[in-house]
XYZ file of C-alpha atoms in Angstrom:
779
model
C 96.252 110.892 140.656
C 99.722 112.025 141.657
C 102.586 113.235 139.553
C 105.015 110.413 139.906
C 108.746 110.457 139.548
C 109.923 109.583 136.232
C 110.740 105.793 135.932
C 113.839 104.327 134.164
C 113.020 100.988 132.378
C 114.819 99.092 129.677
C 113.137 101.286 127.072
C 113.161 104.611 128.872
C 115.399 107.182 130.515
C 115.262 108.988 133.755
C 114.102 112.608 133.954
C 114.898 114.792 136.908
C 111.806 116.042 138.731
C 110.853 119.685 138.261
C 110.387 121.703 141.315
C 107.325 123.915 141.657
C 108.043 127.591 141.849
C 106.540 129.592 144.556
C 104.366 132.761 144.406
C 105.386 135.852 142.630
C 108.060 137.672 144.659
C 107.037 141.129 143.661
C 103.851 143.010 142.656
C 102.625 141.641 139.242
C 101.649 144.042 136.653
C 97.903 144.308 135.691
C 97.044 142.739 132.397
C 96.993 144.706 129.197
C 93.700 143.920 127.534
C 94.136 145.800 124.362
C 92.953 144.392 121.152
C 95.171 141.829 119.315
C 97.559 143.065 116.902
C 95.614 141.717 113.823
C 92.639 143.611 115.005
C 88.984 142.568 115.273
C 86.207 141.673 112.704
C 84.978 144.980 111.312
C 81.292 143.834 111.916
C 81.932 142.686 115.570
C 83.588 145.222 117.857
C 84.773 143.520 121.026
C 83.185 144.861 124.287
C 85.446 146.729 126.651
C 87.317 144.218 128.520
C 87.827 146.757 131.324
C 84.042 147.306 131.801
C 82.469 146.900 135.286
C 80.252 144.099 133.959
C 83.203 141.981 132.883
C 84.999 142.502 136.389
C 81.881 141.623 138.189
C 81.631 138.386 136.438
C 85.303 137.479 136.676
C 86.439 138.770 140.067
C 83.530 139.126 142.319
C 82.592 135.419 142.072
C 86.051 134.581 143.437
C 85.395 136.796 146.474
C 82.053 135.170 146.967
C 83.388 131.767 147.115
C 85.972 132.387 149.641
C 85.108 131.757 153.235
C 87.449 134.289 154.602
C 87.247 138.052 153.871
C 89.072 139.014 150.845
C 91.846 141.344 150.581
C 90.989 145.069 150.098
C 91.161 146.520 146.589
C 94.801 147.892 145.881
C 95.087 151.108 143.847
C 98.476 150.093 142.833
C 97.922 146.811 141.086
C 97.502 143.305 142.322
C 98.434 142.459 145.809
C 101.252 140.215 146.798
C 100.364 136.692 147.697
C 101.016 135.909 151.343
C 101.633 132.129 150.741
C 101.732 129.571 147.929
C 98.754 127.476 146.997
C 99.519 123.808 147.458
C 97.080 122.495 144.774
C 95.843 123.882 141.589
C 92.188 124.037 141.409
C 92.299 121.292 138.542
C 94.770 118.920 139.987
C 93.251 115.565 140.704
C 92.439 114.607 144.273
C 95.468 113.455 146.155
C 95.270 110.273 148.165
C 95.052 112.270 151.501
C 92.288 114.513 149.939
C 90.225 111.262 149.074
C 90.843 109.830 152.642
C 89.480 113.168 154.091
C 86.509 113.319 151.809
C 85.562 109.638 152.688
C 86.141 110.062 156.406
C 84.030 113.275 156.360
C 81.082 111.544 154.567
C 81.254 108.389 156.737
C 81.281 110.526 159.868
C 77.998 112.208 158.684
C 76.164 109.029 158.621
C 73.432 109.105 161.163
C 73.654 105.632 162.478
C 76.480 103.030 162.566
C 74.314 100.779 160.308
C 74.267 103.497 157.610
C 78.045 104.244 157.979
C 78.916 100.465 157.680
C 76.631 100.258 154.617
C 78.373 103.047 152.748
C 80.151 101.964 149.453
C 82.186 104.711 147.685
C 81.521 104.355 144.047
C 83.407 107.420 143.061
C 85.445 110.342 144.776
C 86.503 113.053 142.242
C 87.466 116.606 142.294
C 84.484 118.929 142.038
C 85.726 121.112 139.228
C 85.479 124.811 140.048
C 83.960 127.477 137.919
C 86.056 128.719 134.969
C 86.704 132.065 136.503
C 88.427 130.333 139.602
C 90.803 128.444 137.019
C 91.471 131.796 135.305
C 92.418 133.419 138.663
C 94.674 130.445 139.688
C 96.516 130.551 136.410
C 96.654 134.361 136.500
C 98.279 134.807 139.910
C 98.610 131.687 142.008
C 100.525 129.138 139.924
C 103.512 129.463 137.639
C 103.893 130.437 134.937
C 102.008 133.406 136.081
C 99.582 134.751 133.333
C 98.079 138.008 134.710
C 96.746 138.653 131.101
C 94.063 136.156 131.885
C 92.356 138.760 133.804
C 91.147 142.197 132.648
C 92.797 145.411 133.496
C 90.661 147.739 135.589
C 91.179 151.189 137.086
C 93.265 150.654 140.172
C 93.871 147.096 139.456
C 91.566 143.951 139.972
C 90.599 142.856 143.462
C 92.584 139.470 144.050
C 92.000 137.530 147.260
C 94.939 136.155 149.218
C 93.991 132.640 148.632
C 91.863 130.540 146.313
C 88.501 128.868 147.417
C 88.935 125.607 149.179
C 88.907 122.539 146.920
C 85.933 120.320 146.936
C 85.330 116.618 146.387
C 82.246 115.015 144.985
C 81.295 111.556 146.152
C 78.915 109.010 144.600
C 77.906 106.718 147.530
C 75.863 103.541 147.338
C 74.179 102.254 150.538
C 74.294 98.543 150.295
C 71.764 98.185 153.058
C 68.972 100.483 151.513
C 69.905 100.269 147.850
C 70.155 104.005 147.721
C 72.449 106.186 145.664
C 73.580 109.601 147.092
C 75.808 112.449 145.835
C 77.898 114.388 148.383
C 79.884 117.468 148.235
C 82.748 117.943 150.684
C 84.825 120.983 151.342
C 88.405 120.129 151.859
C 90.587 122.132 154.137
C 93.847 123.604 152.786
C 95.873 121.515 155.200
C 95.266 117.906 154.310
C 98.393 116.107 154.237
C 97.410 113.954 157.308
C 94.178 113.310 159.008
C 95.820 114.086 162.348
C 94.780 111.133 164.464
C 92.030 110.028 162.286
C 89.973 113.204 162.625
C 88.526 114.229 159.194
C 89.264 117.955 158.312
C 86.489 118.182 155.563
C 83.002 119.917 155.805
C 79.865 118.510 154.120
C 78.479 121.126 151.860
C 75.510 119.168 150.511
C 74.141 115.620 150.229
C 71.198 114.388 148.098
C 69.670 110.955 147.542
C 69.132 110.310 143.815
C 65.998 108.226 143.478
C 65.766 105.288 140.896
C 69.307 104.941 139.835
C 72.152 102.452 139.989
C 75.776 103.740 140.176
C 78.557 101.852 138.219
C 79.795 98.468 139.235
C 82.889 97.911 141.247
C 85.749 95.350 140.943
C 84.938 94.059 144.520
C 81.441 93.436 143.364
C 82.653 91.571 140.340
C 84.806 89.338 142.433
C 81.928 88.551 144.930
C 79.490 87.911 142.109
C 81.912 85.408 140.544
C 82.382 83.576 144.015
C 78.593 83.532 144.578
C 77.937 81.968 141.131
C 80.565 79.355 141.466
C 79.192 78.290 144.790
C 75.756 77.854 143.778
C 74.864 74.179 143.611
C 72.743 74.305 140.541
C 75.377 76.017 138.599
C 78.004 73.424 139.789
C 75.661 70.723 138.605
C 75.302 72.533 135.110
C 78.992 72.699 134.780
C 79.378 69.025 135.765
C 77.094 68.144 132.814
C 79.697 69.937 130.551
C 82.574 68.003 132.092
C 83.863 70.709 134.298
C 84.197 69.983 138.088
C 87.209 72.174 139.055
C 85.683 75.558 139.775
C 89.000 77.247 139.740
C 88.945 76.802 135.808
C 85.702 78.884 135.655
C 85.569 82.505 134.820
C 82.407 84.657 135.744
C 82.226 88.008 134.152
C 79.572 90.109 135.684
C 77.860 92.278 133.094
C 75.360 94.922 133.757
C 71.886 94.121 132.653
C 71.195 97.343 130.825
C 67.472 98.089 130.250
C 65.122 95.917 128.354
C 61.823 95.697 130.495
C 60.561 96.541 133.858
C 62.347 93.501 135.254
C 65.601 95.475 134.756
C 64.386 98.445 136.662
C 67.054 100.128 139.048
C 64.950 99.255 142.088
C 67.226 96.142 142.263
C 71.043 96.176 141.486
C 71.345 93.387 138.982
C 73.842 91.546 136.825
C 73.730 88.828 134.172
C 77.167 87.228 134.036
C 78.881 85.650 131.143
C 80.684 82.358 131.929
C 84.027 81.052 130.452
C 86.112 77.985 131.230
C 89.916 77.470 131.094
C 91.307 74.051 130.222
C 94.469 73.855 132.298
C 94.613 74.558 136.100
C 98.419 75.119 135.934
C 98.475 77.860 133.392
C 97.261 81.144 135.010
C 97.842 83.063 131.829
C 95.674 80.789 129.592
C 93.357 82.591 127.360
C 90.016 81.562 129.233
C 87.821 83.533 126.840
C 88.517 80.831 124.246
C 85.804 78.670 125.888
C 82.521 80.486 126.422
C 80.012 78.474 128.207
C 76.575 79.047 126.635
C 73.084 77.961 127.581
C 73.225 78.984 131.264
C 71.133 81.744 132.354
C 71.948 83.634 135.695
C 70.591 86.744 137.370
C 72.508 87.911 140.336
C 71.263 90.331 142.951
C 74.366 92.459 143.346
C 73.097 94.302 146.607
C 72.488 91.082 148.542
C 74.774 88.768 146.597
C 72.458 86.132 145.965
C 71.214 84.243 142.730
C 67.674 85.538 141.830
C 67.371 83.310 138.693
C 69.054 80.378 137.299
C 68.246 78.179 134.329
C 70.222 75.579 132.321
C 68.457 76.410 129.059
C 70.285 74.684 126.468
C 73.026 72.113 126.456
C 75.819 73.611 124.217
C 79.087 71.696 124.311
C 82.070 73.506 125.491
C 84.368 74.322 122.431
C 87.367 71.932 122.302
C 90.653 73.439 123.396
C 91.993 75.431 120.551
C 95.799 74.941 120.031
C 95.914 78.717 118.991
C 94.268 80.126 121.939
C 97.099 81.262 123.974
C 98.987 84.640 123.255
C 101.791 84.766 125.913
C 105.469 84.759 124.950
C 106.827 81.324 124.603
C 103.453 79.612 124.985
C 101.702 80.153 121.699
C 100.577 77.020 119.993
C 101.119 76.385 116.348
C 103.688 79.121 115.985
C 107.073 80.265 117.471
C 108.180 83.659 118.673
C 109.984 85.666 116.085
C 113.781 86.034 116.765
C 115.013 88.060 113.824
C 114.306 91.527 115.174
C 117.132 93.741 115.965
C 116.944 96.114 119.014
C 115.527 99.455 118.314
C 116.548 102.156 120.674
C 114.698 105.495 121.108
C 117.060 107.846 122.824
C 117.171 111.550 123.638
C 120.672 112.340 125.015
C 119.915 115.782 125.993
C 116.510 115.027 127.683
C 112.914 115.727 126.469
C 111.633 118.875 124.995
C 108.675 119.131 127.360
C 108.582 120.633 130.808
C 106.334 119.470 133.651
C 105.480 121.387 136.831
C 103.061 119.330 138.794
C 100.321 118.683 136.219
C 101.106 121.679 134.087
C 102.755 120.660 130.774
C 104.668 122.915 128.349
C 105.898 121.537 124.939
C 107.006 123.620 121.861
C 104.237 126.478 121.948
C 101.620 124.267 123.550
C 100.766 124.159 127.270
C 97.943 122.570 129.176
C 97.118 120.709 132.330
C 96.655 116.893 132.979
C 93.709 115.628 135.047
C 92.432 112.107 135.622
C 89.236 110.678 137.311
C 87.640 107.223 137.722
C 85.066 107.608 135.031
C 86.692 109.269 132.046
C 90.331 108.564 132.875
C 92.546 111.179 131.279
C 91.287 114.721 131.087
C 93.145 117.560 129.208
C 92.476 121.135 130.717
C 93.212 124.724 129.677
C 94.787 123.861 126.239
C 96.483 126.947 124.741
C 99.138 128.027 122.255
C 101.783 130.729 122.803
C 101.864 132.593 119.608
C 104.551 135.213 119.510
C 103.374 138.747 119.981
C 99.759 137.488 120.281
C 100.556 135.664 123.407
C 98.651 132.893 124.857
C 95.753 131.936 122.597
C 93.096 129.489 124.259
C 91.851 126.484 122.272
C 89.931 124.502 124.757
C 88.790 124.638 128.491
C 88.498 120.856 128.720
C 88.767 117.685 126.648
C 88.046 114.090 127.432
C 86.425 110.851 126.482
C 82.966 110.805 128.381
C 81.443 107.625 127.208
C 81.862 104.526 125.155
C 79.252 101.971 124.119
C 79.873 98.583 122.533
C 76.697 97.038 120.991
C 76.740 93.550 119.559
C 74.864 92.532 116.451
C 73.810 89.033 117.360
C 70.100 88.685 118.256
C 70.653 85.421 120.159
C 70.998 84.935 123.889
C 73.196 86.145 125.661
C 74.645 88.287 123.019
C 71.902 90.705 122.222
C 72.308 92.009 125.715
C 75.943 92.877 125.276
C 75.775 96.709 124.877
C 78.226 97.826 127.672
C 78.546 101.492 128.580
C 82.143 101.120 129.645
C 82.619 104.553 131.110
C 79.279 105.112 132.788
C 78.740 101.513 133.873
C 82.309 100.637 134.708
C 84.740 103.515 134.490
C 87.594 104.037 132.117
C 89.851 105.529 134.543
C 89.031 102.861 137.304
C 90.012 100.110 134.937
C 93.243 101.557 133.931
C 96.447 100.042 134.703
C 100.182 100.512 135.262
C 102.467 101.195 132.247
C 105.747 100.744 134.121
C 106.134 97.293 132.821
C 106.334 96.228 129.123
C 106.620 98.590 126.309
C 103.383 100.683 126.279
C 105.613 103.849 125.740
C 109.114 104.272 124.344
C 111.658 107.075 124.835
C 111.910 109.687 127.702
C 108.943 109.262 129.753
C 107.194 111.135 132.451
C 104.623 109.172 134.294
C 101.705 110.158 136.437
C 100.203 107.918 139.223
C 96.368 107.899 139.876
C 94.452 107.647 143.281
C 91.127 106.059 143.605
C 88.773 105.063 146.275
C 87.832 101.419 146.457
C 84.537 100.015 147.354
C 84.873 100.262 151.046
C 86.432 103.770 150.974
C 90.251 102.908 151.211
C 92.650 104.641 148.637
C 94.340 102.635 145.984
C 97.057 103.937 143.740
C 97.836 102.925 140.097
C 101.461 103.685 139.526
C 102.517 105.055 136.096
C 98.877 105.324 135.082
C 99.432 108.161 132.553
C 102.388 108.266 129.958
C 103.726 111.639 128.685
C 106.265 111.368 125.962
C 107.526 112.707 122.612
C 107.410 110.552 119.249
C 108.945 111.095 115.974
C 106.159 111.168 113.511
C 107.862 111.079 110.026
C 108.002 114.107 107.835
C 106.156 117.005 108.639
C 106.569 118.726 105.209
C 109.051 118.792 102.366
C 109.509 120.823 99.293
C 112.251 120.776 96.424
C 112.770 123.412 93.900
C 113.391 121.467 90.542
C 115.163 124.490 89.059
C 117.695 124.927 91.680
C 117.843 121.442 93.430
C 117.263 123.252 96.674
C 115.177 121.156 99.114
C 113.743 121.943 102.501
C 112.533 119.209 104.858
C 111.206 119.077 108.347
C 110.554 116.053 110.615
C 107.510 115.924 112.558
C 107.432 115.461 116.301
C 104.466 115.080 118.534
C 103.769 115.011 122.201
C 101.590 112.219 123.307
C 99.494 111.937 126.535
C 97.986 108.486 126.992
C 96.503 105.787 129.205
C 95.366 102.209 128.794
C 92.329 100.379 130.394
C 91.164 96.875 130.442
C 87.397 96.264 130.494
C 86.831 92.525 130.799
C 88.183 91.011 127.547
C 88.987 94.351 125.607
C 91.855 96.824 126.079
C 91.429 100.444 125.042
C 94.223 102.873 124.709
C 93.201 106.609 124.663
C 95.766 109.074 123.245
C 95.902 112.882 122.780
C 98.611 114.008 120.395
C 99.709 117.599 120.047
C 101.745 118.569 116.879
C 104.150 121.232 116.021
C 101.919 122.543 113.149
C 99.067 123.342 115.615
C 97.124 120.076 115.252
C 95.570 118.143 118.185
C 94.578 114.484 117.402
C 92.421 112.268 119.510
C 93.017 108.601 118.955
C 91.685 105.380 120.388
C 93.585 101.999 119.992
C 91.552 98.938 120.373
C 93.171 95.620 121.244
C 92.573 92.656 123.522
C 90.433 89.510 123.223
C 87.399 89.102 121.328
C 84.092 88.298 123.244
C 83.100 85.013 121.855
C 80.120 82.497 121.563
C 80.057 78.703 121.491
C 78.503 76.713 118.549
C 76.760 73.448 118.351
C 78.657 70.938 116.297
C 78.282 71.725 112.599
C 76.414 75.002 113.463
C 77.365 78.485 111.982
C 76.057 81.920 112.600
C 75.445 84.550 110.084
C 75.890 87.235 112.977
C 79.656 86.421 113.374
C 82.781 84.768 112.130
C 83.822 81.124 112.873
C 87.367 81.518 114.180
C 87.883 77.861 115.502
C 85.874 74.645 115.774
C 82.755 75.312 117.908
C 83.798 78.947 118.422
C 82.616 82.130 116.722
C 83.006 85.929 117.240
C 79.911 88.011 116.881
C 79.810 91.323 114.878
C 79.832 94.300 117.041
C 80.475 98.074 117.082
C 82.643 100.459 119.289
C 81.426 103.957 119.702
C 83.397 106.709 121.728
C 82.123 110.135 122.656
C 84.630 113.032 122.961
C 83.467 116.100 124.937
C 85.316 119.338 124.136
C 84.529 122.428 125.854
C 86.001 124.875 123.285
C 87.490 128.201 123.826
C 89.043 129.336 120.536
C 90.653 132.671 121.178
C 88.340 133.408 124.146
C 89.535 135.173 127.132
C 88.079 134.037 130.578
C 84.386 134.981 130.878
C 83.932 135.316 127.050
C 81.448 133.170 125.140
C 82.502 134.264 121.629
C 82.532 130.959 119.663
C 80.370 129.534 117.005
C 80.297 126.460 114.751
C 79.999 126.261 111.011
C 79.511 123.218 108.819
C 81.607 122.966 105.584
C 80.380 120.877 102.630
C 81.921 120.601 99.236
C 79.428 121.173 96.444
C 79.746 120.552 92.720
C 78.914 123.518 90.706
C 75.849 123.271 88.535
C 76.502 123.067 84.762
C 76.149 126.523 83.147
C 78.045 129.691 82.529
C 80.062 129.280 85.768
C 80.842 125.656 85.137
C 81.348 125.413 81.213
C 84.100 122.637 81.661
C 81.974 120.681 84.280
C 84.987 120.634 86.595
C 84.081 123.275 89.209
C 83.367 122.566 92.936
C 83.438 124.848 96.023
C 83.358 124.682 99.757
C 79.963 126.060 101.128
C 79.635 127.101 104.788
C 76.523 127.021 106.808
C 76.195 128.485 110.437
C 74.778 126.092 113.019
C 72.528 128.677 114.703
C 70.896 126.434 117.450
C 71.324 123.080 119.124
C 68.695 121.285 117.238
C 70.178 122.506 113.919
C 73.685 121.169 115.183
C 72.810 117.539 115.328
C 74.935 116.398 112.364
C 76.351 113.442 110.705
C 79.490 112.696 108.709
C 79.503 112.802 104.926
C 82.546 111.832 103.370
C 81.002 112.378 99.804
C 81.028 116.081 100.495
C 84.294 116.144 102.616
C 82.102 117.374 105.597
C 83.908 118.934 108.520
C 83.014 121.488 111.057
C 84.935 124.827 112.163
C 84.722 126.315 115.711
C 85.263 130.028 115.175
C 85.750 133.135 117.229
C 83.155 135.612 116.485
C 85.317 138.818 117.249
C 88.934 137.829 116.274
C 90.287 137.854 112.900
C 93.489 136.876 111.116
C 95.612 138.994 108.703
C 93.036 138.419 105.801
C 90.253 139.450 107.895
C 88.702 136.130 108.307
C 87.454 134.730 111.633
C 90.116 132.611 113.565
C 89.091 128.889 114.194
C 89.803 125.381 114.602
C 88.305 122.583 112.381
C 87.198 119.095 113.399
C 88.361 116.775 110.649
C 86.386 113.329 110.972
C 88.174 110.023 110.596
C 86.950 106.696 110.148
C 83.166 106.704 111.373
C 79.706 105.330 111.251
C 76.433 105.101 112.869
C 74.581 102.317 114.923
C 73.601 99.518 112.755
C 70.438 99.004 114.661
C 66.715 99.640 114.198
C 65.152 102.732 115.677
C 63.524 100.443 118.403
C 66.727 98.756 119.528
C 66.610 98.688 123.322
C 70.156 99.995 123.828
C 69.285 103.134 121.883
C 66.758 103.875 124.600
C 69.901 104.685 126.860
C 72.202 105.784 124.062
C 70.240 108.082 121.796
C 73.267 110.172 121.504
C 74.623 107.613 119.247
C 72.098 108.612 116.471
C 74.258 111.620 115.358
C 77.995 112.020 114.979
C 78.208 115.602 116.084
C 76.172 117.487 118.711
C 76.786 121.048 119.722
C 75.515 122.506 122.970
C 75.853 125.766 124.805
C 77.953 125.160 127.896
C 76.308 124.272 131.235
C 78.351 123.093 134.041
C 76.267 119.834 135.004
C 75.853 118.611 131.428
C 78.700 116.236 131.458
C 77.770 112.665 130.333
C 75.831 112.061 127.199
C 73.804 109.191 128.594
C 73.107 110.913 131.795
C 75.137 110.312 134.953
C 73.787 106.905 135.740
C 73.143 104.981 132.651
C 73.281 101.420 134.510
C 69.811 100.067 134.436
C 68.360 103.527 133.241
C 64.826 103.403 132.250
C 64.418 106.879 131.245
C 64.291 107.484 127.492
C 66.773 109.957 125.911
C 68.105 111.123 128.967
C 71.259 113.264 128.697
C 72.577 114.840 125.569
C 69.460 114.193 123.454
C 67.316 115.846 126.067
C 69.677 118.873 126.670
C 69.688 119.554 122.867
C 65.901 119.825 122.749
C 66.373 123.028 124.574
C 67.541 124.322 121.350
C 69.642 127.070 122.811
C 71.120 129.625 120.438
C 74.735 128.851 119.315
C 75.467 131.930 117.037
C 77.778 133.386 119.720
C 78.144 131.074 122.726
C 80.209 129.169 125.101
C 80.485 126.049 122.643
C 80.711 122.394 123.702
C 81.442 119.932 120.919
C 80.291 116.322 121.410
C 81.834 114.175 118.575
C 80.610 110.524 118.486
C 82.923 108.267 116.552
C 83.144 104.510 116.103
C 84.205 101.421 114.379
C 82.325 98.493 112.988
C 84.141 95.101 113.852
C 83.685 92.171 111.593
C 86.035 89.781 113.144
C 88.721 88.036 111.158
C 90.722 84.963 111.727
C 93.623 87.148 112.012
C 91.964 88.751 115.209
C 92.471 85.478 117.191
C 93.632 84.846 119.860
C 94.534 88.483 120.493
C 93.316 91.316 118.235
C 95.972 93.600 116.647
C 95.455 97.259 117.305
C 92.837 98.954 115.401
C 92.793 102.809 115.421
C 89.921 105.346 115.275
C 89.756 109.076 115.960
C 89.654 112.439 114.750
C 91.709 115.661 114.301
C 91.433 119.302 115.564
C 93.163 121.282 112.933
C 93.892 125.115 113.062
C 91.732 126.858 110.446
C 92.772 130.527 109.881
C 93.937 130.554 113.428
C 97.567 131.157 112.451
C 98.683 133.915 109.927
C 100.881 131.264 108.450
C 101.995 127.653 109.167
C 103.805 127.386 112.565
C 105.592 124.386 111.027
C 108.073 126.772 109.192
C 109.848 127.304 112.518
C 110.467 123.649 113.113
C 114.225 122.849 113.131
C 115.287 120.361 110.322
C 116.589 117.791 112.683
C 118.936 116.374 110.168
C 121.272 113.467 110.841
C 124.733 113.138 109.681
C 123.813 111.092 106.791
C 121.367 113.782 105.711
C 124.078 116.415 105.844
C 126.323 114.463 103.694
C 123.636 114.051 101.094
C 122.915 117.868 101.357
C 126.479 118.655 100.511
C 126.100 116.693 97.355
C 122.874 118.564 96.607
C 124.470 121.838 97.108
C 127.199 121.046 94.414
C 124.400 120.283 91.983
C 122.832 123.410 93.096
C 125.821 125.521 92.168
C 126.128 123.851 88.904
C 122.561 124.620 87.866
C 122.880 128.208 89.094
C 125.928 128.604 86.892
C 123.890 127.548 83.774
C 120.970 129.861 84.805
């Protein structure tokens, strides 16, 4: 991913690029690690931040990771850096780094046959340990934050450069059907491969047995071609009146895991078939004509048909006059012409600042990352809080998995339970936002770089959008006695990307607010995955939306992984999670009017205890607290997770997809941080035969959580009962949650927000003041 120049479109303005600042020009002062102004909890005294143990955990690992000898300790503070670091440890891999990593691995292949068989499924940044990130933010990259590291006698030992960046590669060998994981160290100079010679070093390589990596777009295209060229398939389509194979659409779906026949010893797909009606209309909605009754199994390793059967003759649905959705081509309706232009302008530019991938807005700051599997990643989220300085909230936030199970027990729909992140890749399926109106206003775009199937580098321009949005009223109050009114408008900073997985579109958004909230939101749109009906047939497991056409019921589940760090300095593991439920007071002396209720807190002490579900009847929510830091009332500071619309899988305990997706059985999971515990269904959910791999297995360790480095896994979803109005394209549905400060601030940061009154508002306010004077005179 690359930080792109800001693009000017009819709905956007141009933003001048920000130049990166160099290293500090003078010796930086060591950090002041005294306790915060509001003190610490009386029962939990903070351990000395200047202790030798703390320094050993924070500084020495940096020295150990650096190949060159570290700088000698200075007795006068931190040493001056000799040169700037070109890439922050959390920056996504550049196109050059991807090329170097691929060339390094390919060169390490023992034979030409092995090298030619390598297919590069994923090349991503191997994220460094948290102490490396702390060091980088403290002394190597602006804005320099030396307070991130503790103060020691004589000053901390700071090396003259950071450890080399590393890439992690998932490589599929098409010849042997083996999957391997490689780690490559990248040299500091990697802008060019210098005549084709790689400049990387293989650190490790390991074959992972009995797994299948995600599918790739190249494989999908090859699968479609193989199926369309298969004579029995052409004959089956001819029976249905289709001889032009250019009209046929073949969507290769992963087989999941239902029996030993789906074992990962073979790389398999079971395609879904659709057929357009018009050869001269490339934008025709081909999903309006599903082809049912044809059963195909494709060997994706060798690209051959393993099984084929024309099981049931189901007529193609007739061409629906309402099937298309492109402008000017809708049937049965006309494009609206009564909308006046709406302009979003910021004549003085945006309020955010961007330096590389580092973003500052209002009092928030964070880093943007991106990878093929998760898409957008938000790193190092912190809030600048006056005299208390930089207050961390989270190390890392992203959407790590999504599962879409369908509720129709008939073939082929019962097999539709895609793991769109683990089997496909949210980031890999993202697309450019430079055309259309995905974002409005003053926009900063970021490009994304990926490897393709054969190891080449592809770039998606304008993949991530960063912009500000007006969000209505933030707060308002009017005093009825005086007529005095105060109102503030809300503005939020939005970071987003959109991906297309076959028929559906998903927009992933992180919103940052002026009152300290963070909102995660997913917007669902696109085209329904449909089934065909026999004449006169109907299905109880879906909605008939056109003659011979129905949309099965289904659910969409998303998993947000949040590595929290509420008020935690680097190296600290001082968070805990409490559950809050509202209880009705029992009738009696404490509730003589039968109206009493109260909020009851329960500490989640272990991972098994922290497997929890939403309960709107008790207004259930969860708070991540710092165990040592308090606010002005003596309460522990925290952020609470407020659930939005949610549900659980509408499936029996023995449902096959739950074998791979046992993490869907609860809305909340809490685990103690471990670096390699990243994906709730395990790294390779494709054709995964292992029961409960991933999050459900990790939680069984039942690690203590009373004071720990906390990771929240929030599972949220929506049940979709299709409507006629969802055809031919589904209007956006929204689902998400909010992280809200809870005792984190001493009072609302929203009081500092400018009024942002327009001229009309000012005139109205003058009238209000005249009324105020009249009322005051009477008082």
